[in-house]
Coordinates of C-alpha atoms and ligand atoms in Angstrom, one line a residue:
M24 CA 151.2 276.5 39.8
E25 CA 151.7 272.6 39.2
E26 CA 154.9 272.8 40.2
I27 CA 154.2 274.5 44.0
T28 CA 151.8 272.0 43.9
T29 CA 153.6 268.7 43.7
A30 CA 157.0 270.7 45.9
V31 CA 154.1 270.7 48.9
T32 CA 152.3 267.0 48.5
E33 CA 156.1 265.0 47.7
A34 CA 157.2 266.8 51.2
A35 CA 154.2 264.6 52.3
E36 CA 154.2 261.9 50.6
E37 CA 157.5 260.6 51.1
P38 CA 157.3 256.6 50.7
V39 CA 156.4 255.5 54.1
S40 CA 155.2 251.3 54.9
K41 CA 152.0 250.9 54.8
H42 CA 149.7 251.3 57.6
F43 CA 147.6 248.9 59.5
I44 CA 144.5 249.3 57.5
E45 CA 145.9 248.8 53.8
L46 CA 147.6 245.7 55.1
A47 CA 144.0 244.5 56.2
I48 CA 142.1 246.1 53.0
E49 CA 145.3 244.2 51.0
K50 CA 145.4 241.4 52.7
D51 CA 141.1 240.8 51.8
L52 CA 141.2 241.7 48.2
A53 CA 144.2 238.6 47.5
E54 CA 142.5 235.8 49.5
G55 CA 139.1 237.0 48.2
V56 CA 137.0 238.2 51.4
Y57 CA 135.8 240.8 49.9
D58 CA 136.1 241.5 45.4
H59 CA 136.0 245.6 45.7
V60 CA 136.6 248.1 48.3
T61 CA 133.6 250.2 50.0
T62 CA 134.2 253.1 52.9
R63 CA 132.1 255.4 54.0
F64 CA 131.7 258.3 56.7
P65 CA 129.5 258.1 59.2
P66 CA 129.0 261.2 60.9
E67 CA 125.7 262.0 63.4
P68 CA 124.1 265.2 61.9
N69 CA 124.4 266.8 65.4
G70 CA 127.2 269.6 65.3
Y71 CA 129.2 270.7 62.7
L72 CA 132.7 268.6 61.7
H73 CA 136.1 269.6 63.7
I74 CA 139.9 268.3 62.4
G75 CA 139.2 265.2 64.4
H76 CA 136.2 263.6 61.9
A77 CA 138.3 265.4 58.8
K78 CA 141.0 262.0 59.5
S79 CA 138.7 259.8 59.3
I80 CA 137.3 261.3 56.7
I81 CA 140.6 261.7 54.5
L82 CA 141.9 257.8 56.1
N83 CA 138.1 256.6 54.6
S84 CA 137.7 258.2 51.1
T85 CA 141.8 257.9 50.6
M86 CA 141.2 254.4 50.8
A87 CA 138.8 254.0 48.6
E88 CA 140.4 256.5 46.4
Q89 CA 143.8 254.2 46.5
Y90 CA 142.4 250.3 45.6
H91 CA 139.4 252.2 43.2
G92 CA 137.0 251.4 45.4
T93 CA 133.6 253.8 46.2
F94 CA 133.2 256.0 48.8
N95 CA 129.8 257.0 51.1
L96 CA 129.0 259.9 52.7
R97 CA 126.1 258.6 54.9
F98 CA 124.6 260.2 57.9
D99 CA 123.8 258.0 60.6
D100 CA 120.2 260.2 62.1
T101 CA 118.9 258.0 63.0
N102 CA 118.9 260.1 66.5
P103 CA 115.8 262.2 66.0
T104 CA 116.5 264.4 69.2
K105 CA 119.4 266.7 68.0
E106 CA 120.3 266.3 64.5
K107 CA 119.2 269.5 62.3
I108 CA 119.3 269.9 59.1
E109 CA 120.8 272.7 59.3
F110 CA 124.3 270.1 60.4
V111 CA 124.0 268.2 57.7
E112 CA 124.4 271.4 55.0
S113 CA 127.5 271.6 56.8
I114 CA 129.0 268.4 56.8
K115 CA 128.3 268.0 53.7
E116 CA 129.9 271.0 52.2
D117 CA 132.8 269.8 54.9
V118 CA 133.9 266.7 53.2
A119 CA 133.4 268.5 49.9
W120 CA 135.7 270.9 50.8
L121 CA 138.2 268.4 52.2
G122 CA 138.3 266.8 49.0
A123 CA 136.9 263.5 49.3
D124 CA 134.3 263.0 47.0
W125 CA 131.1 260.4 47.1
E126 CA 129.9 261.1 43.6
D127 CA 125.7 260.4 44.1
R128 CA 126.6 258.4 46.7
L129 CA 125.0 260.4 49.2
Y130 CA 122.4 258.0 51.9
F131 CA 120.4 258.5 55.0
A132 CA 120.6 255.7 57.7
S133 CA 116.9 256.9 58.1
S134 CA 116.0 255.6 54.8
Y135 CA 116.8 251.9 55.6
F136 CA 114.2 251.7 58.5
E137 CA 111.8 249.8 57.4
E138 CA 115.0 247.3 56.2
M139 CA 116.3 247.4 59.9
Y140 CA 112.8 246.8 60.7
E141 CA 112.6 243.5 59.0
K142 CA 116.0 242.5 60.3
A143 CA 114.1 243.2 63.7
L144 CA 111.5 240.9 62.7
L145 CA 113.4 238.2 61.5
L146 CA 115.4 237.8 64.8
I147 CA 112.8 237.8 66.7
R148 CA 110.9 235.2 64.2
K149 CA 115.0 232.5 64.7
G150 CA 114.0 233.6 68.6
K151 CA 117.1 236.2 68.8
A152 CA 115.7 239.6 70.3
Y153 CA 112.3 239.6 72.4
V154 CA 110.6 242.3 73.8
C155 CA 111.7 243.6 77.2
D156 CA 109.4 245.6 80.5
L157 CA 112.1 246.5 82.2
T158 CA 112.4 249.8 83.3
A159 CA 115.2 251.5 82.4
D160 CA 117.1 251.5 85.7
E161 CA 116.2 247.9 86.1
I162 CA 117.7 246.9 82.9
R163 CA 121.1 248.5 83.7
E164 CA 121.2 246.9 87.3
Y165 CA 121.0 243.8 85.6
R166 CA 123.2 244.5 83.3
G167 CA 126.2 243.0 86.0
T168 CA 129.0 244.8 86.2
L169 CA 132.8 244.3 84.1
T170 CA 133.3 241.6 87.5
E171 CA 129.4 240.6 87.9
P172 CA 128.3 238.6 85.1
G173 CA 123.8 239.8 84.5
K174 CA 120.7 238.3 85.4
E175 CA 118.4 237.7 82.9
S176 CA 114.6 239.8 82.1
P177 CA 112.4 238.3 83.4
Y178 CA 110.5 238.6 79.2
R179 CA 113.7 237.1 78.5
N180 CA 111.5 234.0 77.1
R181 CA 108.9 235.2 75.4
S182 CA 107.3 233.3 73.0
V183 CA 108.2 234.3 68.9
E184 CA 104.5 235.2 69.0
E185 CA 103.9 237.3 72.1
N186 CA 107.5 239.3 71.3
L187 CA 106.1 239.1 67.5
A188 CA 102.6 241.1 69.1
L189 CA 103.9 243.4 71.3
F190 CA 106.7 244.8 68.8
E191 CA 103.6 245.1 66.6
A192 CA 102.4 247.1 69.7
M193 CA 105.5 248.9 69.6
K194 CA 105.4 250.0 66.9
N195 CA 101.6 251.2 65.9
G196 CA 102.2 253.2 68.8
E197 CA 101.0 251.5 71.5
C198 CA 103.1 252.0 74.0
E199 CA 105.1 254.3 75.8
D200 CA 108.6 255.8 75.3
G201 CA 110.6 253.8 78.0
S202 CA 107.5 251.3 78.3
R203 CA 108.7 248.7 76.3
V204 CA 112.5 247.5 74.5
L205 CA 113.6 245.0 71.8
R206 CA 116.7 243.6 73.2
A207 CA 118.7 240.9 71.1
K208 CA 119.4 237.6 73.0
I209 CA 123.0 236.9 73.3
D210 CA 124.5 235.8 76.5
M211 CA 123.7 237.5 79.5
A212 CA 127.1 236.2 81.2
S213 CA 129.3 237.4 78.4
P214 CA 132.5 238.8 80.1
N215 CA 131.9 241.9 77.2
I216 CA 128.9 244.1 78.3
N217 CA 128.3 245.0 74.4
M218 CA 127.2 241.7 74.1
R219 CA 125.0 241.2 77.8
D220 CA 121.0 241.6 75.3
P221 CA 121.7 245.1 73.8
I222 CA 118.5 247.5 73.6
I223 CA 118.0 247.2 69.4
Y224 CA 115.2 249.2 69.3
R225 CA 113.4 251.9 72.0
V226 CA 110.2 253.4 71.6
A227 CA 110.2 257.5 71.9
H228 CA 107.8 259.8 69.9
M229 CA 109.1 262.2 68.0
T230 CA 110.2 263.8 65.0
H231 CA 112.1 262.5 62.2
H232 CA 114.1 265.3 60.6
N233 CA 113.2 263.2 57.1
T234 CA 110.8 260.9 57.9
G235 CA 108.1 263.0 60.2
D236 CA 106.7 260.7 62.5
A237 CA 105.9 257.4 60.3
W238 CA 108.1 256.2 63.6
C239 CA 107.9 255.9 67.0
I240 CA 110.7 253.5 67.2
Y241 CA 113.8 254.0 66.4
P242 CA 116.6 251.2 66.5
M243 CA 119.7 251.6 69.1
Y244 CA 123.7 252.6 67.2
D245 CA 125.2 249.0 67.5
F246 CA 122.3 247.4 65.5
A247 CA 122.1 249.5 62.9
H248 CA 125.2 250.6 62.0
P249 CA 126.1 247.1 60.8
I250 CA 122.7 247.2 59.0
E251 CA 123.7 250.0 57.4
D252 CA 127.2 249.5 56.5
A253 CA 126.6 246.0 54.9
I254 CA 122.3 247.4 52.9
E255 CA 125.8 249.6 51.3
H256 CA 127.9 246.5 50.7
V257 CA 130.8 248.4 52.4
T258 CA 133.6 246.0 53.2
H259 CA 135.4 248.3 55.6
S260 CA 133.9 249.9 58.4
L261 CA 136.1 251.8 59.6
C262 CA 135.7 252.9 62.7
T263 CA 137.5 254.5 66.4
L264 CA 139.0 253.2 68.9
E265 CA 136.6 252.8 71.7
F266 CA 134.3 251.0 69.4
E267 CA 136.8 248.1 69.7
D268 CA 134.3 246.2 72.2
H269 CA 131.5 246.4 69.8
R270 CA 132.8 244.6 68.0
P271 CA 131.7 241.4 68.5
L272 CA 128.0 242.8 68.7
Y273 CA 128.9 244.1 65.2
D274 CA 129.7 240.9 64.3
W275 CA 126.5 239.3 65.5
V276 CA 124.1 241.7 63.4
V277 CA 125.5 241.6 60.4
R278 CA 125.5 237.7 60.9
E279 CA 121.4 236.6 63.1
C280 CA 120.6 239.2 60.2
E281 CA 121.4 236.8 57.7
Y282 CA 123.9 239.6 55.3
E283 CA 126.0 237.7 53.1
N284 CA 128.9 239.3 52.1
P285 CA 129.7 241.2 55.3
P286 CA 131.5 243.8 56.5
R287 CA 134.6 244.0 58.8
Q288 CA 134.7 246.4 61.4
I289 CA 138.8 248.0 61.7
E290 CA 139.3 250.5 64.6
F291 CA 142.0 253.3 64.8
A292 CA 143.3 255.7 67.2
K293 CA 140.9 259.3 67.3
L294 CA 142.7 262.1 66.0
Y295 CA 143.6 265.0 69.2
L296 CA 145.4 267.7 69.0
K297 CA 147.2 268.2 72.7
N298 CA 145.2 271.4 74.7
V299 CA 143.2 272.4 71.5
V300 CA 139.7 271.6 71.7
T301 CA 137.9 269.3 69.3
G302 CA 134.9 267.3 70.9
K303 CA 131.3 268.5 69.7
R304 CA 130.5 268.8 73.3
Y305 CA 132.5 271.6 74.1
I306 CA 133.2 273.2 71.0
K307 CA 128.8 273.9 71.2
R308 CA 129.5 275.1 74.0
L309 CA 131.9 277.6 73.6
V310 CA 129.2 278.6 69.8
E311 CA 126.2 278.5 72.6
D312 CA 128.0 280.3 75.8
G313 CA 128.7 283.0 73.2
I314 CA 132.7 282.7 73.6
V315 CA 133.1 282.3 69.7
D316 CA 131.8 284.3 67.4
G317 CA 129.5 280.4 66.1
W318 CA 131.0 277.3 64.3
D319 CA 133.2 279.1 62.1
D320 CA 135.2 281.0 64.8
P321 CA 138.8 280.9 63.6
R322 CA 140.0 280.1 66.5
L323 CA 138.3 276.3 66.4
V324 CA 139.7 273.7 64.6
S325 CA 136.1 272.6 63.5
I326 CA 136.5 272.2 59.6
S327 CA 134.6 275.5 58.8
G328 CA 136.8 277.5 61.3
L329 CA 139.8 276.6 60.1
R330 CA 138.8 277.7 56.7
R331 CA 137.5 280.3 57.6
R332 CA 141.3 281.2 59.3
G333 CA 142.9 280.4 55.6
Y334 CA 143.6 276.5 56.3
T335 CA 143.6 274.8 53.1
P336 CA 142.1 271.3 52.2
E337 CA 146.2 270.6 51.2
A338 CA 147.5 271.3 55.1
I339 CA 144.7 269.1 55.8
R340 CA 145.5 266.1 54.6
M341 CA 149.3 266.9 55.2
F342 CA 148.8 267.2 58.6
V343 CA 146.2 263.7 59.2
K344 CA 149.4 262.3 57.1
L345 CA 151.9 262.5 59.7
S346 CA 149.9 262.3 62.2
G347 CA 149.7 258.5 61.0
I348 CA 147.6 256.1 60.8
S349 CA 147.1 253.8 63.9
K350 CA 146.1 252.0 66.9
A351 CA 148.2 253.7 69.2
Q352 CA 146.6 256.2 71.3
S353 CA 149.0 259.2 70.5
T354 CA 148.3 263.1 70.7
S355 CA 149.5 265.1 68.2
E356 CA 150.5 269.0 68.7
M357 CA 149.6 272.5 67.1
P358 CA 152.6 272.8 65.6
M359 CA 152.2 270.6 63.8
L360 CA 149.2 270.9 61.9
E361 CA 150.5 275.0 61.6
Y362 CA 153.6 273.3 59.8
C363 CA 151.8 272.2 57.2
I364 CA 149.9 275.6 56.6
R365 CA 153.5 277.1 56.1
E366 CA 154.5 274.6 53.4
D367 CA 151.8 275.0 51.6
L368 CA 151.1 278.0 51.2
K369 CA 154.8 279.4 51.5
M370 CA 155.3 278.4 47.6
K371 CA 152.2 279.0 46.7
V372 CA 150.9 283.3 48.2
K373 CA 152.6 286.2 47.5
R374 CA 154.6 288.6 49.4
Q375 CA 153.2 292.0 50.7
M376 CA 153.9 294.4 52.9
A377 CA 151.1 295.7 56.0
I378 CA 152.3 297.3 58.8
L379 CA 150.2 296.1 61.9
D380 CA 151.9 298.8 64.3
P381 CA 152.2 301.4 61.8
V382 CA 154.5 304.4 63.0
K383 CA 155.0 307.0 60.8
L384 CA 158.6 307.7 58.8
V385 CA 159.2 310.5 56.6
I386 CA 162.5 310.7 54.4
D387 CA 163.2 314.6 54.4
N388 CA 165.4 314.4 51.7
Y389 CA 162.4 312.5 49.1
P390 CA 160.4 315.4 47.7
E391 CA 157.1 315.9 48.4
G392 CA 154.1 314.6 46.5
Q393 CA 156.1 312.4 45.1
I394 CA 155.0 309.2 44.0
E395 CA 157.5 306.6 42.6
W396 CA 156.6 302.9 41.2
L397 CA 158.7 300.5 42.4
D398 CA 159.2 297.0 41.6
A399 CA 158.4 294.3 44.3
P400 CA 158.4 290.3 43.0
N401 CA 155.8 289.1 44.6
N402 CA 157.3 286.0 45.7
M403 CA 161.1 285.5 45.7
E404 CA 161.0 281.4 46.0
N405 CA 159.0 280.9 43.5
E406 CA 159.5 283.7 39.9
A407 CA 156.8 282.0 39.0
L408 CA 153.9 284.5 40.7
G409 CA 155.3 288.0 38.9
S410 CA 156.0 290.5 40.7
R411 CA 153.8 294.0 41.1
Q412 CA 154.3 297.8 41.2
I413 CA 153.8 299.3 44.3
P414 CA 153.8 302.9 45.4
F415 CA 156.8 304.8 47.2
G416 CA 156.8 308.4 48.6
R417 CA 158.2 310.5 51.1
E418 CA 156.1 309.8 54.3
L419 CA 155.7 306.1 55.0
Y420 CA 155.2 304.2 57.4
I421 CA 157.3 301.0 59.0
E422 CA 156.2 298.8 62.2
R423 CA 156.7 300.0 66.0
E424 CA 159.1 297.5 66.8
D425 CA 161.5 298.6 63.6
F426 CA 163.0 301.7 65.6
M427 CA 164.9 301.1 69.1
E428 CA 165.3 305.2 70.6
E429 CA 168.5 303.1 72.4
P430 CA 168.6 299.8 71.0
P431 CA 170.6 296.8 72.8
K432 CA 174.1 295.3 70.9
K433 CA 172.9 293.2 67.9
Y434 CA 169.9 295.3 67.1
F435 CA 170.2 295.8 62.9
R436 CA 167.0 298.1 62.4
L437 CA 166.2 301.4 63.0
F438 CA 168.3 303.5 65.5
P439 CA 169.4 307.4 65.2
G440 CA 172.1 307.3 63.1
N441 CA 171.8 303.9 62.1
E442 CA 171.4 302.9 57.8
V443 CA 168.6 300.0 56.3
R444 CA 167.7 298.8 53.3
L445 CA 164.1 300.1 52.9
M446 CA 163.1 296.0 51.7
N447 CA 162.4 296.6 48.0
A448 CA 163.1 300.2 48.1
Y449 CA 165.8 302.6 49.2
F450 CA 168.9 302.9 51.6
V451 CA 167.2 305.0 54.5
R452 CA 169.3 306.5 57.4
C453 CA 167.9 308.2 60.8
T454 CA 168.4 311.5 61.1
G455 CA 166.3 311.7 64.3
F456 CA 162.5 311.2 66.1
E457 CA 159.3 313.2 67.2
K458 CA 157.6 311.8 70.0
D459 CA 153.7 313.0 71.8
E460 CA 152.9 314.0 75.0
E461 CA 152.7 311.0 76.2
G462 CA 156.4 309.9 75.4
K463 CA 155.5 307.6 72.5
I464 CA 157.5 307.9 69.1
S465 CA 155.3 309.6 66.2
V466 CA 157.6 310.1 63.9
I467 CA 161.1 309.5 63.3
H468 CA 162.5 311.5 60.5
C469 CA 165.5 310.2 57.9
T470 CA 167.0 310.1 55.2
Y471 CA 167.4 308.4 51.6
D472 CA 170.4 307.6 49.1
P473 CA 169.2 307.4 45.9
E474 CA 172.2 305.8 44.7
T475 CA 170.7 302.5 46.4
K476 CA 167.5 301.7 44.6
S477 CA 166.7 298.3 45.2
G478 CA 167.7 296.2 41.7
S479 CA 169.7 298.8 40.9
G480 CA 172.9 297.1 41.4
F481 CA 174.3 298.8 44.4
T482 CA 177.1 297.4 45.4
G483 CA 178.5 300.7 47.4
R484 CA 177.6 299.4 51.1
K485 CA 176.7 297.2 52.4
V486 CA 173.2 297.3 55.5
K487 CA 173.0 294.8 58.1
G488 CA 168.7 295.5 58.8
T489 CA 165.9 294.8 56.6
I490 CA 162.7 296.7 56.8
H491 CA 159.6 296.7 55.3
W492 CA 157.0 299.8 55.0
V493 CA 154.2 300.9 53.2
A494 CA 153.5 304.6 51.5
A495 CA 151.8 306.6 54.3
D496 CA 149.3 308.1 51.6
T497 CA 148.4 305.4 49.0
A498 CA 148.1 303.1 52.1
K499 CA 144.5 301.3 52.8
K500 CA 143.6 301.3 56.6
V501 CA 142.4 297.2 57.4
T502 CA 141.6 295.5 60.1
V503 CA 143.7 292.8 61.1
R504 CA 142.9 289.7 63.9
L505 CA 145.6 287.7 65.0
Y506 CA 144.4 285.0 67.2
E507 CA 145.7 282.8 70.3
N508 CA 144.7 279.2 71.9
I509 CA 141.5 279.4 72.8
I510 CA 142.8 277.5 75.9
D511 CA 145.0 278.9 78.2
E512 CA 148.0 276.3 77.3
E513 CA 149.3 277.2 80.8
K514 CA 146.5 276.3 82.6
G515 CA 145.5 273.3 80.6
M516 CA 142.0 271.6 78.9
F517 CA 140.2 272.8 82.1
A518 CA 139.5 274.1 85.3
E519 CA 138.7 271.6 88.9
D520 CA 135.3 272.4 88.1
G521 CA 135.4 270.8 84.8
T522 CA 135.3 274.0 82.7
L523 CA 138.1 275.1 80.5
N524 CA 140.6 277.2 80.8
L525 CA 140.5 280.3 78.4
N526 CA 143.1 282.5 76.9
P527 CA 141.5 286.2 77.6
N528 CA 143.9 287.1 74.5
S529 CA 143.1 284.4 71.4
L530 CA 141.7 287.6 69.8
V531 CA 143.0 290.4 69.1
T532 CA 141.6 292.5 66.5
L533 CA 143.7 295.7 65.8
T534 CA 142.5 298.2 62.9
E535 CA 144.5 300.3 62.7
C536 CA 147.3 299.2 59.9
Y537 CA 147.6 299.6 56.6
V538 CA 148.3 297.7 53.7
E539 CA 150.1 297.9 49.8
P540 CA 146.9 299.5 47.6
E541 CA 146.0 296.5 46.4
L542 CA 145.0 294.8 49.0
G543 CA 142.8 296.8 49.5
E544 CA 140.7 294.6 46.9
A545 CA 141.6 291.0 48.7
Q546 CA 138.3 288.6 48.4
P547 CA 137.5 287.0 50.9
G548 CA 138.9 283.9 51.0
D549 CA 142.4 285.5 49.5
R550 CA 145.4 284.1 51.4
F551 CA 148.5 286.4 51.2
Q552 CA 151.9 286.1 53.6
F553 CA 152.7 289.8 54.7
V554 CA 156.5 290.1 55.1
R555 CA 157.9 289.3 58.9
N556 CA 154.2 289.3 60.1
G557 CA 152.9 285.6 58.5
F558 CA 150.3 283.9 56.6
F559 CA 146.8 286.0 56.6
C560 CA 143.9 285.0 55.1
V561 CA 140.3 287.5 54.1
D562 CA 137.8 286.8 56.1
T563 CA 134.8 285.2 54.5
K564 CA 132.1 286.9 56.9
D565 CA 133.1 290.2 58.2
S566 CA 135.0 291.7 55.7
R567 CA 133.0 294.2 53.0
P568 CA 133.8 294.7 49.4
G569 CA 137.0 297.5 49.6
E570 CA 136.5 296.5 53.5
P571 CA 139.0 292.6 53.4
V572 CA 139.6 291.9 56.9
F573 CA 142.5 289.7 57.5
N574 CA 142.8 286.6 59.6
R575 CA 146.8 285.2 60.8
I576 CA 146.2 282.3 59.8
V577 CA 149.3 281.2 61.7
S578 CA 153.0 284.2 62.0
L579 CA 156.3 282.9 60.1
K580 CA 158.0 281.6 62.8
S581 CA 157.6 278.1 63.7
S582 CA 158.8 275.5 66.8
F583 CA 157.9 272.4 64.6
R584 CA 160.9 270.3 62.8
L585 CA 159.6 267.6 60.3
P586 CA 161.2 264.4 62.4
K587 CA 163.8 262.8 59.9
Ligands
ATP8 P1 132.9 264.5 68.2 O1 134.0 262.7 69.7 O2 134.0 265.6 68.2 O3 131.4 264.2 69.7 P2 131.2 262.2 67.0 O4 132.6 260.3 67.5 O5 130.5 262.2 68.3 O6 132.2 262.9 67.1 P3 130.3 261.3 65.2 O7 129.8 262.1 63.5 O8 129.7 260.0 65.7 O9 131.5 262.4 65.6 O10 131.2 260.8 63.3 C1 132.2 260.8 62.6 C2 133.0 259.8 62.8 O11 133.7 260.6 62.3 C3 133.0 258.2 63.6 O12 133.7 257.2 62.6 C4 134.0 258.5 64.0 O13 134.4 257.5 64.7 C5 134.1 259.8 64.2 N1 135.5 260.7 64.7 C6 135.6 261.2 65.8 N2 135.8 261.6 66.3 C7 137.6 261.6 65.5 C8 138.7 261.7 65.8 N3 139.5 263.0 66.8 N4 139.2 261.2 65.4 C9 139.7 260.3 64.1 N5 138.0 260.2 64.1 C10 137.2 260.8 64.4
MG9 MG1 128.9 260.0 68.2

């Protein structure tokens, strides 16, 4: 196993130059700006995590690891409307599964509400914050535009005493939702709209999943987030590009709140996947509209969906690495993610035989009722996986596409008169076939040559085609699910009315597939390569003991090539 993993990681760990975040961290350490590195992943518990979040999780945790620092998992639960405990649990599971270890550093932003409140009081006392009674619409109007400066609120120059009293009233539940806010007093003429007296606290009579009814004022993201980072002594607050314009406010908050050694925000480009639904909003809609089977539907790129489909943390890490860390926005492609899972699994899992679209093959000169156990290597490229015994008999199933009545040129599989190798078994020559009333091939007949047994050293003659098979009497009948993108790639993501263009073939369920008997005992989460058909994983939700359901992770064909 050891060898295998190195082979896979090596591909992803060829020496590459350092990315800009590594350079920034190294500079800070060299200049003594920080004497340690602490990073965090700060999800809002309002949905399940997806492949984009994986980038942030892997980036944050590897930076901590690489610079012998610490990594925190912190729930950004300052917004009680949308947050749910269900999401907290799923996020913890996903982050741990990806291999990011927060050890005992699991935090909730809501446990800092008291300190945030104290900092708000400090700002008021310093004349840096004021209570404003403008309505939400008025605040928007006064804010100005990119080309016009904002207008100062008539409440901007309230005295410190008045502000303290009003803020106290807000906190004590004496103000209605939306009637008043606390605003930072910065600069209404700033070219950066985020600096035009942003709201830092609002009144909201809502029950919070952590603090219950203790608070009826809640801090806004731009005020809360830097404080959360500062409290945890985060050094490098890594976030996505849309927060670049918020950085001056981030710096203002930690400075005016008088934190020593404040964190530094660094932005990087989000991970996008072409023609793949990633945004929480859209995934949520697919779930709520019943288009998918929950957040962990194997067609989704939610972490739980990828896990259920059969992706490994190693493959996702490799994908994030290949996608790169940069400030330039770019789009990755699904074939690259598929390449990563193939690379990860190809040496790790057994290669077995499964027939997805069966047709009977009868070997007329093979003794009736006889079962022969043949030796089959588990993975030709990795001897360490050993071999297994598979039953062979007179009646087999083969793939329907492996026989043609009238073959085109260069078709080397079965057709009348042609001889092929049955993988790990014998040569067989097709002698005829039968059709049902509808004209569909129902049985193919052949004869075998006992001299040609696999492994016997037979060199008498060669055949051009090898096909896979399972013995009909002993095979296990199972359900196999094949997937395609949930989006219709030809039409693109969105229709004109803003809805998603869905692919009607994103899920195909095959209920009459035959697999080697031992696969009947496969356990949920087990992964295999099915010869010629792809990589498969036993579904963790719909499988029953002795009744595995196989999800196709990915087919074997690839159009993706790793750039040199
Ligand atoms: P979504 O965009 O799917 O709604 P979000 O940004 O609202 O996600 P949060 O819980 O706020 O989700 O995100 C947690 C962290 O994950 C943030 O630091 C955010 O910047 C990061 N993140 C979210 N999406 C991506 C992405 N596509 N690529 C990289 N990082 C991301
Ligand atoms: Mg968000």
